[in-house]
Short mmCIF file of C-alpha atoms in Angstrom, two decimals:
data_model
loop_
_atom_site.label_atom_id
_atom_site.label_comp_id
_atom_site.label_asym_id
_atom_site.label_seq_id
_atom_site.Cartn_x
_atom_site.Cartn_y
_atom_site.Cartn_z
CA MET S 1 -4.12 -4.78 -14.84
CA LYS S 2 -2.59 -8.59 -16.06
CA THR S 3 0.94 -8.68 -14.22
CA ILE S 4 2.81 -11.34 -16.52
CA ILE S 5 6.30 -12.69 -15.26
CA ASN S 6 8.99 -12.75 -17.77
CA ILE S 7 9.04 -11.39 -21.37
CA SER S 8 9.03 -14.90 -23.18
CA ASN S 9 5.21 -15.07 -21.03
CA PHE S 10 4.01 -12.12 -22.93
CA SER S 11 2.48 -11.77 -26.50
CA THR S 12 -0.26 -9.85 -28.04
CA GLU S 13 -2.29 -9.62 -31.36
CA GLU S 14 -3.22 -6.04 -30.27
CA LYS S 15 -0.96 -3.03 -30.58
CA THR S 16 0.21 -1.56 -27.42
CA PHE S 17 2.05 1.72 -25.94
CA VAL S 18 4.85 0.63 -24.05
CA THR S 19 6.97 2.28 -20.96
CA ILE S 20 10.03 1.06 -19.23
CA GLY S 21 11.45 1.17 -16.09
CA THR S 22 11.70 0.61 -12.84
CA PHE S 23 9.06 3.02 -11.44
CA ASP S 24 10.05 2.31 -7.42
CA GLY S 25 7.99 4.55 -5.23
CA VAL S 26 5.31 4.58 -7.76
CA HIS S 27 4.94 8.68 -6.53
CA PHE S 28 3.40 11.15 -8.15
CA GLY S 29 6.73 11.59 -10.97
CA HIS S 30 5.94 8.35 -12.13
CA GLN S 31 2.09 8.21 -11.82
CA LYS S 32 2.06 11.48 -14.28
CA ILE S 33 3.62 9.25 -17.06
CA LEU S 34 1.60 5.89 -16.80
CA GLU S 35 -1.20 8.53 -16.44
CA LYS S 36 0.21 9.50 -19.94
CA LEU S 37 0.56 6.28 -21.24
CA VAL S 38 -2.67 4.96 -19.89
CA SER S 39 -4.71 7.99 -21.63
CA GLU S 40 -2.66 7.96 -24.84
CA ALA S 41 -3.03 3.88 -24.97
CA LYS S 42 -7.20 4.17 -24.14
CA THR S 43 -7.62 7.38 -26.65
CA ALA S 44 -5.92 5.43 -29.84
CA GLY S 45 -7.49 1.79 -29.02
CA LYS S 46 -4.25 0.10 -28.00
CA LYS S 47 -3.31 -1.54 -24.40
CA SER S 48 -0.66 -0.23 -21.75
CA VAL S 49 2.25 -2.13 -20.85
CA LEU S 50 4.81 -1.02 -18.53
CA LEU S 51 8.44 -3.21 -18.95
CA THR S 52 9.92 -3.66 -15.66
CA PHE S 53 12.89 -5.47 -14.27
CA PHE S 54 13.66 -7.45 -10.85
CA PRO S 55 16.00 -7.54 -9.14
CA HIS S 56 16.89 -4.62 -10.20
CA PRO S 57 19.93 -4.30 -12.69
CA ARG S 58 22.19 -3.02 -10.34
CA MET S 59 21.79 -6.03 -8.22
CA VAL S 60 22.82 -7.88 -10.62
CA LEU S 61 25.32 -6.05 -12.85
CA GLN S 62 27.27 -4.16 -9.55
CA LYS S 63 26.78 -6.80 -7.01
CA ASP S 64 25.28 -3.91 -5.25
CA THR S 65 24.02 -5.32 -1.82
CA SER S 66 23.59 -1.93 -0.28
CA ILE S 67 20.87 -0.73 -2.83
CA GLU S 68 17.83 0.34 -0.88
CA LEU S 69 14.06 0.29 -2.95
CA ILE S 70 11.51 2.36 -1.51
CA ASN S 71 9.04 -0.36 -2.94
CA THR S 72 9.40 -4.45 -3.03
CA ILE S 73 8.50 -5.96 -5.86
CA ASN S 74 5.01 -7.02 -4.55
CA GLU S 75 4.26 -3.47 -3.22
CA ARG S 76 5.49 -1.94 -6.48
CA GLU S 77 2.82 -4.07 -7.96
CA LYS S 78 -0.28 -3.62 -5.95
CA LEU S 79 0.64 0.06 -6.50
CA LEU S 80 0.58 0.37 -10.33
CA LYS S 81 -2.55 -1.89 -10.48
CA LYS S 82 -4.06 1.35 -9.16
CA THR S 83 -2.63 3.04 -12.31
CA GLY S 84 -4.87 1.81 -15.15
CA LEU S 85 -2.13 -0.31 -16.88
CA ASP S 86 -3.46 -3.35 -18.71
CA TYR S 87 -0.22 -4.82 -18.72
CA LEU S 88 2.54 -5.21 -16.11
CA ILE S 89 5.23 -7.45 -17.20
CA ILE S 90 8.35 -8.31 -14.97
CA HIS S 91 11.14 -9.68 -16.64
CA PRO S 92 13.94 -11.48 -14.62
CA PHE S 93 16.79 -9.31 -15.04
CA SER S 94 20.07 -11.45 -15.98
CA ARG S 95 23.84 -11.05 -17.23
CA ASP S 96 22.38 -13.26 -20.08
CA PHE S 97 19.85 -10.50 -20.94
CA SER S 98 21.84 -7.63 -20.25
CA ARG S 99 24.00 -8.63 -23.25
CA MET S 100 21.21 -8.49 -25.95
CA THR S 101 21.90 -5.69 -28.45
CA ALA S 102 19.96 -2.75 -28.64
CA LEU S 103 18.92 -4.04 -31.90
CA GLU S 104 17.84 -7.34 -30.55
CA PHE S 105 15.74 -5.88 -27.98
CA VAL S 106 13.86 -3.69 -30.19
CA ARG S 107 13.48 -6.60 -32.83
CA ASP S 108 12.75 -9.45 -30.55
CA ILE S 109 11.00 -7.90 -28.38
CA LEU S 110 9.39 -4.69 -28.30
CA VAL S 111 8.11 -5.48 -31.90
CA ASN S 112 7.81 -9.36 -32.30
CA GLN S 113 6.52 -9.89 -29.01
CA PHE S 114 5.17 -6.69 -27.59
CA ASN S 115 3.70 -5.93 -31.31
CA ILE S 116 4.39 -2.02 -30.16
CA SER S 117 2.68 0.52 -31.48
CA LYS S 118 4.66 3.69 -29.38
CA LEU S 119 7.29 3.75 -27.05
CA ILE S 120 6.78 6.32 -24.24
CA ILE S 121 11.12 7.00 -23.11
CA GLY S 122 12.75 8.75 -20.20
CA TYR S 123 14.87 11.41 -21.32
CA ASP S 124 18.30 10.10 -22.12
CA HIS S 125 17.72 6.38 -22.28
CA HIS S 126 19.95 4.21 -22.47
CA PHE S 127 19.38 0.59 -23.29
CA GLY S 128 20.48 -2.70 -24.68
CA LYS S 129 24.54 -4.57 -24.25
CA ASN S 130 26.72 -1.66 -22.68
CA ARG S 131 24.23 0.37 -22.67
CA GLU S 132 24.34 1.15 -26.51
CA GLY S 133 21.15 1.96 -27.35
CA ASN S 134 20.33 5.83 -27.17
CA ILE S 135 16.98 7.60 -28.58
CA GLN S 136 18.49 8.50 -32.22
CA GLN S 137 18.98 4.16 -32.07
CA LEU S 138 15.58 3.93 -31.62
CA THR S 139 14.04 6.85 -33.83
CA GLU S 140 16.18 5.02 -36.57
CA TYR S 141 14.78 1.71 -35.71
CA SER S 142 10.72 3.21 -35.00
CA HIS S 143 10.80 3.97 -38.75
CA LEU S 144 12.56 0.68 -39.94
CA TYR S 145 9.96 -1.31 -37.63
CA ASP S 146 6.81 1.31 -37.76
CA PHE S 147 6.83 2.54 -34.35
CA LYS S 148 6.31 5.88 -32.99
CA VAL S 149 8.98 7.07 -30.08
CA GLU S 150 8.01 9.78 -27.64
CA GLU S 151 10.54 10.91 -25.61
CA ILE S 152 9.58 12.31 -22.06
CA PRO S 153 10.93 15.86 -21.58
CA ALA S 154 13.99 16.48 -19.44
CA GLN S 155 12.17 18.58 -16.67
CA ASP S 156 9.95 15.19 -16.03
CA ILE S 157 12.35 13.09 -15.72
CA ASN S 158 14.50 14.97 -13.30
CA ASP S 159 11.58 15.61 -11.24
CA VAL S 160 10.65 11.62 -10.89
CA SER S 161 14.87 11.51 -10.24
CA VAL S 162 14.81 14.30 -7.56
CA SER S 163 11.59 12.98 -5.82
CA SER S 164 12.83 9.65 -5.19
CA THR S 165 16.04 10.95 -3.80
CA LYS S 166 14.01 13.31 -1.74
CA ILE S 167 11.70 10.72 -0.65
CA ARG S 168 14.74 8.56 0.28
CA ARG S 169 16.51 11.20 2.12
CA ALA S 170 12.98 12.11 4.34
CA LEU S 171 12.57 8.25 5.31
CA ALA S 172 16.41 8.19 6.12
CA SER S 173 16.04 11.50 8.21
CA GLY S 174 12.40 10.83 10.09
CA ASN S 175 10.68 13.48 7.69
CA LEU S 176 8.06 11.27 6.89
CA LYS S 177 5.38 13.80 6.21
CA THR S 178 7.82 15.14 3.07
CA ALA S 179 8.33 11.57 2.09
CA ASN S 180 4.58 10.53 2.07
CA ASN S 181 3.58 13.72 0.51
CA TYR S 182 6.21 12.76 -2.15
CA LEU S 183 4.69 9.36 -2.93
CA GLY S 184 1.17 10.50 -2.88
CA TYR S 185 0.24 7.37 0.11
CA ASN S 186 1.51 6.40 3.58
CA PHE S 187 5.22 4.68 2.90
CA MET S 188 4.29 0.89 4.03
CA LEU S 189 6.46 -2.05 5.57
CA ASN S 190 5.15 -5.26 4.44
CA GLY S 191 6.14 -8.39 6.60
CA THR S 192 5.35 -11.63 8.69
CA VAL S 193 4.68 -11.42 12.32
CA VAL S 194 7.32 -13.73 14.26
CA ASN S 195 8.20 -14.78 18.03
CA GLY S 196 9.87 -12.27 19.97
CA LYS S 197 11.06 -12.27 23.49
CA LYS S 198 7.76 -11.19 24.72
CA LEU S 199 9.76 -7.83 26.88
CA GLY S 200 6.92 -5.49 25.96
CA GLY S 201 4.13 -7.92 26.95
CA ARG S 202 5.64 -7.83 30.77
CA ILE S 203 6.18 -4.23 30.64
CA GLY S 204 1.91 -3.69 29.79
CA TYR S 205 3.07 -3.14 25.64
CA PRO S 206 2.91 -6.17 23.98
CA THR S 207 4.49 -5.98 20.28
CA ALA S 208 4.04 -8.21 17.04
CA ASN S 209 7.70 -8.13 15.55
CA ILE S 210 7.48 -7.73 12.08
CA ASN S 211 9.81 -9.41 9.90
CA ILE S 212 10.96 -8.10 6.64
CA GLU S 213 12.22 -11.26 4.33
CA GLU S 214 13.09 -9.01 1.51
CA ASP S 215 16.85 -7.28 2.35
CA TYR S 216 16.48 -4.26 -0.35
CA LYS S 217 13.73 -2.54 1.58
CA LEU S 218 14.60 0.88 2.24
CA ILE S 219 13.83 0.19 6.16
CA PRO S 220 13.02 4.37 7.79
CA LYS S 221 15.06 6.00 10.17
CA THR S 222 15.27 4.55 13.85
CA GLY S 223 12.53 5.69 15.99
CA VAL S 224 8.64 5.63 17.02
CA TYR S 225 6.10 5.60 14.82
CA ILE S 226 1.79 6.31 14.44
CA VAL S 227 0.64 3.63 12.38
CA LYS S 228 -1.83 2.00 11.31
CA SER S 229 -2.77 -1.55 9.69
CA LEU S 230 -5.66 -3.67 8.08
CA ILE S 231 -6.48 -7.03 10.35
CA ASP S 232 -9.47 -8.96 10.00
CA LYS S 233 -10.95 -6.03 7.64
CA ASN S 234 -10.42 -3.43 10.20
CA THR S 235 -8.24 -0.52 10.50
CA VAL S 236 -6.08 -0.63 13.18
CA TYR S 237 -3.79 2.30 14.96
CA GLY S 238 -0.79 1.80 17.41
CA MET S 239 2.39 2.63 17.42
CA MET S 240 5.75 1.18 16.14
CA ASN S 241 9.45 1.11 17.23
CA ILE S 242 12.02 1.04 14.42
CA GLY S 243 15.33 0.16 16.50
CA ASN S 244 17.75 -1.87 18.82
CA ARG S 245 15.61 -1.81 21.88
CA PRO S 246 18.62 -0.25 24.27
CA THR S 247 16.82 0.32 27.58
CA LEU S 248 16.01 -3.67 27.22
CA ASN S 249 19.96 -4.56 25.92
CA GLY S 250 19.26 -5.53 22.75
CA ASN S 251 21.42 -6.24 20.04
CA HIS S 252 19.77 -6.10 16.92
CA GLN S 253 17.58 -4.24 15.17
CA THR S 254 13.72 -4.66 14.98
CA ILE S 255 10.55 -3.80 14.01
CA GLU S 256 7.66 -4.05 16.52
CA VAL S 257 4.35 -2.70 16.11
CA HIS S 258 2.21 -1.97 19.66
CA PHE S 259 -1.42 -1.88 18.53
CA PHE S 260 -4.06 0.15 20.52
CA ASP S 261 -7.03 -1.80 21.77
CA PHE S 262 -6.23 -5.12 20.15
CA ASN S 263 -5.01 -8.67 21.64
CA LYS S 264 -5.53 -11.24 19.21
CA ASP S 265 -2.91 -13.60 18.39
CA LEU S 266 -0.98 -12.10 15.09
CA TYR S 267 1.62 -14.50 15.18
CA GLY S 268 2.78 -15.78 11.51
CA LYS S 269 0.18 -13.14 10.10
CA LYS S 270 1.40 -10.95 7.07
CA LEU S 271 0.66 -7.49 7.92
CA THR S 272 1.01 -4.05 6.00
CA ILE S 273 2.03 -1.62 8.06
CA LYS S 274 1.43 1.84 6.77
CA LEU S 275 3.32 4.68 8.64
CA ILE S 276 1.55 8.03 9.18
CA TYR S 277 3.83 10.04 11.57
CA PHE S 278 7.13 10.12 13.29
CA LEU S 279 6.53 10.97 17.09
CA ARG S 280 10.17 10.81 18.27
CA ASP S 281 13.69 9.42 18.21
CA GLU S 282 14.80 5.86 19.93
CA HIS S 283 16.37 6.49 23.28
CA LYS S 284 18.41 4.63 25.71
CA PHE S 285 16.25 5.33 29.23
CA ASP S 286 18.48 4.90 32.41
CA SER S 287 15.53 2.06 34.17
CA VAL S 288 12.37 0.31 32.65
CA LYS S 289 10.44 2.54 34.64
CA SER S 290 11.67 5.61 32.59
CA LEU S 291 10.90 3.98 29.12
CA VAL S 292 7.38 2.56 30.09
CA TYR S 293 6.76 6.35 31.03
CA GLN S 294 7.66 7.48 28.37
CA LEU S 295 5.92 4.65 26.41
CA LYS S 296 2.80 6.05 28.08
CA LYS S 297 3.28 9.47 26.74
CA ASP S 298 3.31 8.31 23.39
CA GLU S 299 0.85 6.82 23.39
CA GLU S 300 -1.11 9.63 24.57
CA ILE S 301 0.80 11.65 22.10
CA ALA S 302 -0.32 9.12 19.29
CA ARG S 303 -3.87 8.45 20.18
CA ASN S 304 -4.53 12.46 20.36
CA TYR S 305 -3.60 12.80 17.05
CA ILE S 306 -5.07 9.91 15.18
CA LYS S 307 -8.47 11.77 17.12
CA ASN S 308 -7.61 14.90 15.84
CA ASN S 309 -6.18 14.25 11.90
CA LEU S 310 -7.43 10.97 10.99
#
């Protein structure tokens, strides 16, 4: 798969099969649509193209700072690479772009730049200025510019929407098993290891403090999780706390990972933390001693889970 930033940087003489969407999560529902696109394109001897936008249109048009996405744009790109797509085009969404009419979008982008042969589009899809474009207009334009339009059935689109909603709700409630089942992979957090207060080290549980730069990234429910990460080509397991560290008088949310049987310096490293199992909610203990006792119990449970299930 070749990733291209900005529509203006893409042109091809080969005919293409195209779909358009956010595909946040790249979950089973999305994968079903992309498998269809890739398969049909290959059968027809064409190239498969996914056009997506970043920032999310709601961030631009509605100034929606509360939006939470399952994937960062980099995570989404890595997941999409596994689908067999020929091209991923990430276009910077802007107010100017939103003012493009439906005709301009079809003629100037899909026809003139993408050299489209077929558009596979979601049920009730709207596009263009004021969302004026719809399936009826697309069908008219397809006759005018000689390409096919295939509308994905309402049920399939509803399944995609329901899956995304269920994943977000599951992550918010600590139901990691449900979230991972819908995703088809372990939910992940990507960030850089930064300096913390080193309180974990003082109680025998040194942690890597993970800083996630993308403020739109969905952070799961506070609590303790079993996790794994690939460090220097080795899979390392551990337990992660998302929360405010109330027993240690924390005053802001942190993401800290204690890796088992691991003592290398990780400061400045970028890590992908994959969430495997939700252990428990975060609690305020009456003493540091009680916290350490609980951490030892957490570690024992986590190690047994890893031994018996992974």
